[in-house]
XYZ file of C-alpha atoms in Angstrom:
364
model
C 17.315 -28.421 -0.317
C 17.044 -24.698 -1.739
C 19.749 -22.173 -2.270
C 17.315 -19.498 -0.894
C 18.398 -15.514 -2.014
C 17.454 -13.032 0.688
C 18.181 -10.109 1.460
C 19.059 -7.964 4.629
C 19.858 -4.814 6.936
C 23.563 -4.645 6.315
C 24.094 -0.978 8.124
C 21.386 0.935 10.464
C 19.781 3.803 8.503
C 19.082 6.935 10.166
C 14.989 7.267 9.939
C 13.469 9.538 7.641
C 16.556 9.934 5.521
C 16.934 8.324 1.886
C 18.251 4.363 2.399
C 21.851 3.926 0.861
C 20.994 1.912 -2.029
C 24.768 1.855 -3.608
C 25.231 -2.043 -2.819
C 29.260 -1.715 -4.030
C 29.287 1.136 -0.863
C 30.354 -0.559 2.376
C 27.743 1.904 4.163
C 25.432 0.259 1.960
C 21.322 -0.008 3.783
C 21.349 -3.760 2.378
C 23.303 -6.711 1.327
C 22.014 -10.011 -0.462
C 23.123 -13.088 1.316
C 22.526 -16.914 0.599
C 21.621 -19.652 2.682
C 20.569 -23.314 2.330
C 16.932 -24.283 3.257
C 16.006 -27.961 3.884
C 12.532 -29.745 5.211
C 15.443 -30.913 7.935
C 15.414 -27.426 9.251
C 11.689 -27.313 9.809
C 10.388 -27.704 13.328
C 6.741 -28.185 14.382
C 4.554 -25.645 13.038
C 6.430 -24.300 9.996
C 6.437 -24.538 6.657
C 9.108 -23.861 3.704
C 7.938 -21.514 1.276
C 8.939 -20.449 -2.002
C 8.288 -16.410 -2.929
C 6.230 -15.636 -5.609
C 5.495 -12.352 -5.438
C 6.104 -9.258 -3.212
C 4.059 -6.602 -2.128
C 6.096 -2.875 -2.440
C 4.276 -0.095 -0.186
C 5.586 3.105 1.363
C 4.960 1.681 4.918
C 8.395 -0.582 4.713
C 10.068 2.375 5.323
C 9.095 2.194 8.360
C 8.851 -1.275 9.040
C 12.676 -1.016 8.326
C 13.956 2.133 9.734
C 11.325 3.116 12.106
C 10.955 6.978 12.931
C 8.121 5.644 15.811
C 7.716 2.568 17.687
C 3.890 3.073 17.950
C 4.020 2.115 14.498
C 6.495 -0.284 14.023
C 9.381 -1.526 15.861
C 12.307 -1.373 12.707
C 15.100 -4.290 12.525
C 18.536 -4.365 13.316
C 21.432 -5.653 10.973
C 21.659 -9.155 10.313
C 17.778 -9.101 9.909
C 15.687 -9.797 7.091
C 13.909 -7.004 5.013
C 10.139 -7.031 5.605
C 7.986 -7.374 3.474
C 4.048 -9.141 2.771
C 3.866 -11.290 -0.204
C 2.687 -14.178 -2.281
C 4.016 -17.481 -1.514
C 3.684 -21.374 -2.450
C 4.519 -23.485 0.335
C 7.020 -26.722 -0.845
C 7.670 -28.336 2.786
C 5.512 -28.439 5.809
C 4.990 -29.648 9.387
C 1.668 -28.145 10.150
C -0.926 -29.920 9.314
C -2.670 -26.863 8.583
C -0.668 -26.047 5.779
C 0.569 -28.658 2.684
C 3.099 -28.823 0.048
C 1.004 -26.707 -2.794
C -0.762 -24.355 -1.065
C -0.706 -20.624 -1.598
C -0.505 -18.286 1.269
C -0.162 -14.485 2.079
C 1.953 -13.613 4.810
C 5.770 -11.555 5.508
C 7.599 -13.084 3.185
C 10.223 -10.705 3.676
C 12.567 -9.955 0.414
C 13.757 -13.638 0.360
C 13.636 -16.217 -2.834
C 12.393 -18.795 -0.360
C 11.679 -18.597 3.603
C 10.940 -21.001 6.699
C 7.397 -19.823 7.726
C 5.176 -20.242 11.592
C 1.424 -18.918 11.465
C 2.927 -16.766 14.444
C 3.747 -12.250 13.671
C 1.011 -9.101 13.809
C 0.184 -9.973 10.580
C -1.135 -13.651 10.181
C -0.311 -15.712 7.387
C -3.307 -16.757 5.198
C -4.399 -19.031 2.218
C -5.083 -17.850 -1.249
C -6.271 -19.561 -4.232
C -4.663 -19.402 -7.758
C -8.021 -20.681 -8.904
C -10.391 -18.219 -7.809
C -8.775 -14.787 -8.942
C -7.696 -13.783 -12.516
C -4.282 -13.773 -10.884
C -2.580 -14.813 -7.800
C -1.111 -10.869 -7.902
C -4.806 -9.842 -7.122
C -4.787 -11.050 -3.568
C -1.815 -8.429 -3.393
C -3.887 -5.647 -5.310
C -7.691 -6.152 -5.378
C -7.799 -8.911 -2.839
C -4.441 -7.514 -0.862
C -3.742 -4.809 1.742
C -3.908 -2.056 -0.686
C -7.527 -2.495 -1.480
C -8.619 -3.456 1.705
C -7.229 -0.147 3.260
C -9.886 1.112 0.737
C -12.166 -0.279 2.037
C -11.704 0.317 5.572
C -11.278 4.254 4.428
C -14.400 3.997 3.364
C -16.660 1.826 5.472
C -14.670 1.817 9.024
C -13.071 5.223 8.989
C -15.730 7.494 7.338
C -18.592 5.289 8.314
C -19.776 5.513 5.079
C -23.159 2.833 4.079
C -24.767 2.645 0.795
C -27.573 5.201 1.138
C -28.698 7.864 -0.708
C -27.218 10.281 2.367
C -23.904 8.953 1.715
C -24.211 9.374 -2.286
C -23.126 12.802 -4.414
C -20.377 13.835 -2.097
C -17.042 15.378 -3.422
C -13.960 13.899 -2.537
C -10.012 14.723 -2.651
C -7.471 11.883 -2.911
C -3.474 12.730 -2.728
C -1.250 10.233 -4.090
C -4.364 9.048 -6.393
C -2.670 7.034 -8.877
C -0.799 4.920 -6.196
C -1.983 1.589 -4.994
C -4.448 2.376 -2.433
C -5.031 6.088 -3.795
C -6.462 4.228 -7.353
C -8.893 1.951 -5.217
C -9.522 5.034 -3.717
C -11.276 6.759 -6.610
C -12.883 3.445 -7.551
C -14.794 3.265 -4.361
C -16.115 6.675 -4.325
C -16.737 7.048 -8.074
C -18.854 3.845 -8.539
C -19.881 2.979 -4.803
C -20.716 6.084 -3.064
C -21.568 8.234 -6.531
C -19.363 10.939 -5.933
C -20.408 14.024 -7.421
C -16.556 14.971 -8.204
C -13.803 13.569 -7.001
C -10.441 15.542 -7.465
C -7.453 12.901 -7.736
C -3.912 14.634 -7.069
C -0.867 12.643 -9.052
C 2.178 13.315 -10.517
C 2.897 13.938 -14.638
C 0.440 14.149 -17.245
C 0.587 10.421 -17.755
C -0.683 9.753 -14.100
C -3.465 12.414 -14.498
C -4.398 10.702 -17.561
C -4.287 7.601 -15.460
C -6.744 8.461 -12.577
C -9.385 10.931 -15.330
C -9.757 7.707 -17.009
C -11.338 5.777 -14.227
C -14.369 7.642 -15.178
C -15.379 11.349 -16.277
C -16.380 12.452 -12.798
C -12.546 12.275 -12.072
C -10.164 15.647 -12.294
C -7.074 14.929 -12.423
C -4.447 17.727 -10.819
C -0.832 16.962 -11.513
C 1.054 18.567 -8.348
C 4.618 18.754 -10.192
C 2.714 21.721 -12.726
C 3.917 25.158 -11.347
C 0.730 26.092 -11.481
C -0.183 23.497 -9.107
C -2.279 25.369 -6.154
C -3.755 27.146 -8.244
C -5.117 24.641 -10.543
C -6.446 22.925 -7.386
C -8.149 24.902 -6.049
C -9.851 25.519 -9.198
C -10.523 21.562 -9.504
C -12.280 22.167 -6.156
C -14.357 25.142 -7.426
C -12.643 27.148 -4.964
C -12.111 26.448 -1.015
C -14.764 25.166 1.461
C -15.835 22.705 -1.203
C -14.623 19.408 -0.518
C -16.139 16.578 1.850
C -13.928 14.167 2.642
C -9.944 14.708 1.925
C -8.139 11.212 1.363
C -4.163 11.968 1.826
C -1.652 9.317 1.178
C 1.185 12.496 0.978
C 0.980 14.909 3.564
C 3.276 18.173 3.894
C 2.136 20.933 1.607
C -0.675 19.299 -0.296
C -2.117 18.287 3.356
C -2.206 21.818 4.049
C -3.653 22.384 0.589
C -6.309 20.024 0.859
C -7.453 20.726 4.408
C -7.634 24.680 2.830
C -10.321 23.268 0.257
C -12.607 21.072 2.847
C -15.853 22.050 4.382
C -16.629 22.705 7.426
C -17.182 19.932 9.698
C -15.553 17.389 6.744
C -13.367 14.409 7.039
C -9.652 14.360 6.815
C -8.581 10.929 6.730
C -4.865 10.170 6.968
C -3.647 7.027 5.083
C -0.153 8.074 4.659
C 2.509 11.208 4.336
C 5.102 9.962 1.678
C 6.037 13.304 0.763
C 8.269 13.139 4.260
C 9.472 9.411 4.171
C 12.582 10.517 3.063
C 12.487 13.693 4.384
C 11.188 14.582 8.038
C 10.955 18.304 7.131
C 7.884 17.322 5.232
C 6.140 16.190 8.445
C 4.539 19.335 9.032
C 0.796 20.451 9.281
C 1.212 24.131 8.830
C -3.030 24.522 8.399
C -3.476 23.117 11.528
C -5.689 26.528 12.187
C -8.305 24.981 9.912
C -8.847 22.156 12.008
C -9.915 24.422 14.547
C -12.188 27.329 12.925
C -13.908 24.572 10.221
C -14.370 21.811 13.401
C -12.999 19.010 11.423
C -12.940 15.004 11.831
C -9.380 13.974 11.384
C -9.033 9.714 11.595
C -5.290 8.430 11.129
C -5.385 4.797 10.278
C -3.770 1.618 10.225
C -4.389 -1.636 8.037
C -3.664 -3.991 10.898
C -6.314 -2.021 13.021
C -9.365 -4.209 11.599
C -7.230 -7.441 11.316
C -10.826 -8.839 12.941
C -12.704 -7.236 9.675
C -10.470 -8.605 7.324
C -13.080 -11.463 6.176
C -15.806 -8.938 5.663
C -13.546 -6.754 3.359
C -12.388 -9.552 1.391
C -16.138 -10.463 0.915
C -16.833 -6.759 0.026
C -14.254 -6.506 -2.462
C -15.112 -10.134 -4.557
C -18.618 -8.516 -4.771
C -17.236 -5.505 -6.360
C -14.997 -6.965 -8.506
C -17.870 -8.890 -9.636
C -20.189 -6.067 -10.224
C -17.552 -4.142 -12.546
C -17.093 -1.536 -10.045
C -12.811 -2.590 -9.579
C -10.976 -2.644 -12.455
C -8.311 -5.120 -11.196
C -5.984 -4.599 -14.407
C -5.741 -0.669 -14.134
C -4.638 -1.337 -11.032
C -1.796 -3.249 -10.671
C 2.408 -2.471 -12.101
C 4.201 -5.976 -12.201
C 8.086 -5.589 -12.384
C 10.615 -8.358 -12.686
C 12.722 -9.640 -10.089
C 13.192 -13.002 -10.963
C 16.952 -14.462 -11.307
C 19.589 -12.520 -11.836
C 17.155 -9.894 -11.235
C 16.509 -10.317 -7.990
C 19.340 -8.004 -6.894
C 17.175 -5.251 -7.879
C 14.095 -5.950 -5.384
C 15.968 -2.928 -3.245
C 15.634 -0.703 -6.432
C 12.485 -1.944 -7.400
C 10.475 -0.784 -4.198
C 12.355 2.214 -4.213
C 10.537 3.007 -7.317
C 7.673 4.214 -5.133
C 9.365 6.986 -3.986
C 10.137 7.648 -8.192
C 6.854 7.130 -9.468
C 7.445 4.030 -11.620
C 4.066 2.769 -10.900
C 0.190 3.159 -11.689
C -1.519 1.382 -8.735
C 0.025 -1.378 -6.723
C 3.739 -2.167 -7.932
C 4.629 -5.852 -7.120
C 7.660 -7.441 -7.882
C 7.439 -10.941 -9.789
C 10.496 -13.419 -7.809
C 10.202 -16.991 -9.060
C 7.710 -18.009 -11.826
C 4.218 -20.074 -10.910
């Protein structure tokens, strides 16, 4: 038997406003409850599993409060907190799966959690063995990365040929998880020529111009921030393919500095997570008079490509070309600190991290 920590949707937030995060607040978004977990409990098929680590990305705002069912369907009170993770499976009945193994899958924000191989996102096995860390199949070997690559490969259609090689790219939200993998992919796969990486603070523009000298770093909280953009550019009509993890003004910003007939892919629009009034495209025009590609996309999209990334990305790592430990930003969340996991992923939406931010729950 475990005493199993978990947390979940105490009051329905209103979508695209800030979550209440004041847990002492009886309107509070979340509340931390405790329940006993046996190998009694376990019918055919699952598995008891012990959290290791969790993932933190932007998305779960969504997954929790959802602002459009196309995307995800939200959850109701009473319901656990979604989230992908790490986990180490202690009790089983499926054979597929034994006491000791490792798996990825929606571990939710739980200490410990019955499991089925059934949900959109299918649970898998990861080594310890094989990667420098078990964090990396949540970084370099995780969703983050693999969004990356599909960016790259799926959405821009992108091969390694000499047609594909000197272009100039712009990547919002650059120092974040999948915006760092971002510049790694472009700077050492597809030889960018320049790639201008938007982030926040001199520290994160430090960050993302150290991945390599090609880099320019443009820190979007400087007052002079348009205008130093658009100098990073060279001016507009300059850009090839436009990365955005942030949307609202910089998306109007970037798609200002593209070519004509370039790429806007759209990964993400954090800038209006917490606030819907960001979810405007006021350069929509551009769209029009430059006759540009614009490809939204979603991880779970190339679920069916998954072992072809993964293969893609141990090559790379290989070859030098990811830097797994510039990537990652491990915070603590195990014990008594575990009542901070809501704080913790609400970090994102501070800043707190260079890369992917994962919260450590139980040691392994």
């Amino acid at each position: 038997m475990v005493l199993a920590k978990q947390w979940v949707m105490k009051n329905q937030p209103v979508p695209g406003t800030p979550f209440n995060m004041d847990m002492n607040d009886p309107n509070a978004t979340f509340e931390l409850k405790e329940v006993e977990l046996n190998e009694g409990q376990l019918k055919e098929g699952e598995f008891l599993v012990e959290t290791l680590l969790l993932s933190n990305d932007p998305a779960q705002k969504f997954w929790i409060a959802t602002a459009d069912k196309n995307y995800a369907a939200g959850i109701s009170p009473g319901e656990l907190v979604p989230a992908r993770g790490i986990g180490k499976v202690i009790a089983s009945k499926n054979p597929a799966y034994e006491a000791g193994d490792y798996v990825s899958a929606n571990v939710n924000w739980t200490t410990y959690i019955i499991l089925n191989e059934g949900g959109k996102f299918p649970v898998r096995k990861v080594s310890k063995d094989e990667v420098g860390d078990l964090s990396w199949h949540l970084s370099a070997l995780g969703g983050t990365a693999l969004t990356a690559y599909f960016i790259f490969y799926n959405y821009a259609q992108l091969q390694e040929r000499e047609e594909d090689y000197g272009k100039v790219y712009l990547i919002s939200g650059a120092a974040g998880a999948v915006g760092s993998y971002c510049i790694q992919f472009a700077l050492h796969v597809f030889k960018a020529s320049k790639i201008i990486a938007i982030a926040g603070g001199p520290e994160k523009v430090k960050y993302v111009e150290s991945f390599g000298d090609k880099v320019v770093g443009v820190d979007y909280k400087d007052p002079s921030f348009k205008e130093n953009l658009i100098k990073a550019a060279g001016g507009p009509n300059t850009v090839d393919y436009f990365i955005d993890n942030v949307g609202g003004e910089i998306l109007d910003l970037g798609t200002y500095l593209l070519k004509q007939k370039a790429m806007l892919l759209a990964c993400g629009s954090i800038s209006g997570y917490n606030d819907t009034s960001k979810f405007v495209f006021k350069n929509y025009v551009s769209v029009i008079t430059k006759r540009l590609t614009i490809k939204g996309l979603l991880l779970t999209d190339n679920l069916t490509d998954f072992p072809k990334g993964l293969k893609k990305l141990i090559e790379m790592i290989k070859a030098g070309y990811i830097d797994v430990s510039k990537t990652e930003t491990i915070v603590d969340g195990t014990g008594e600190n575990f009542k901070e996991v809501p704080n913790l992923w609400n970090g994102l939406f501070k800043g707190i991290n260079k890369g992917k931010l994962i919260t450590k729950v139980n040691e392994y």
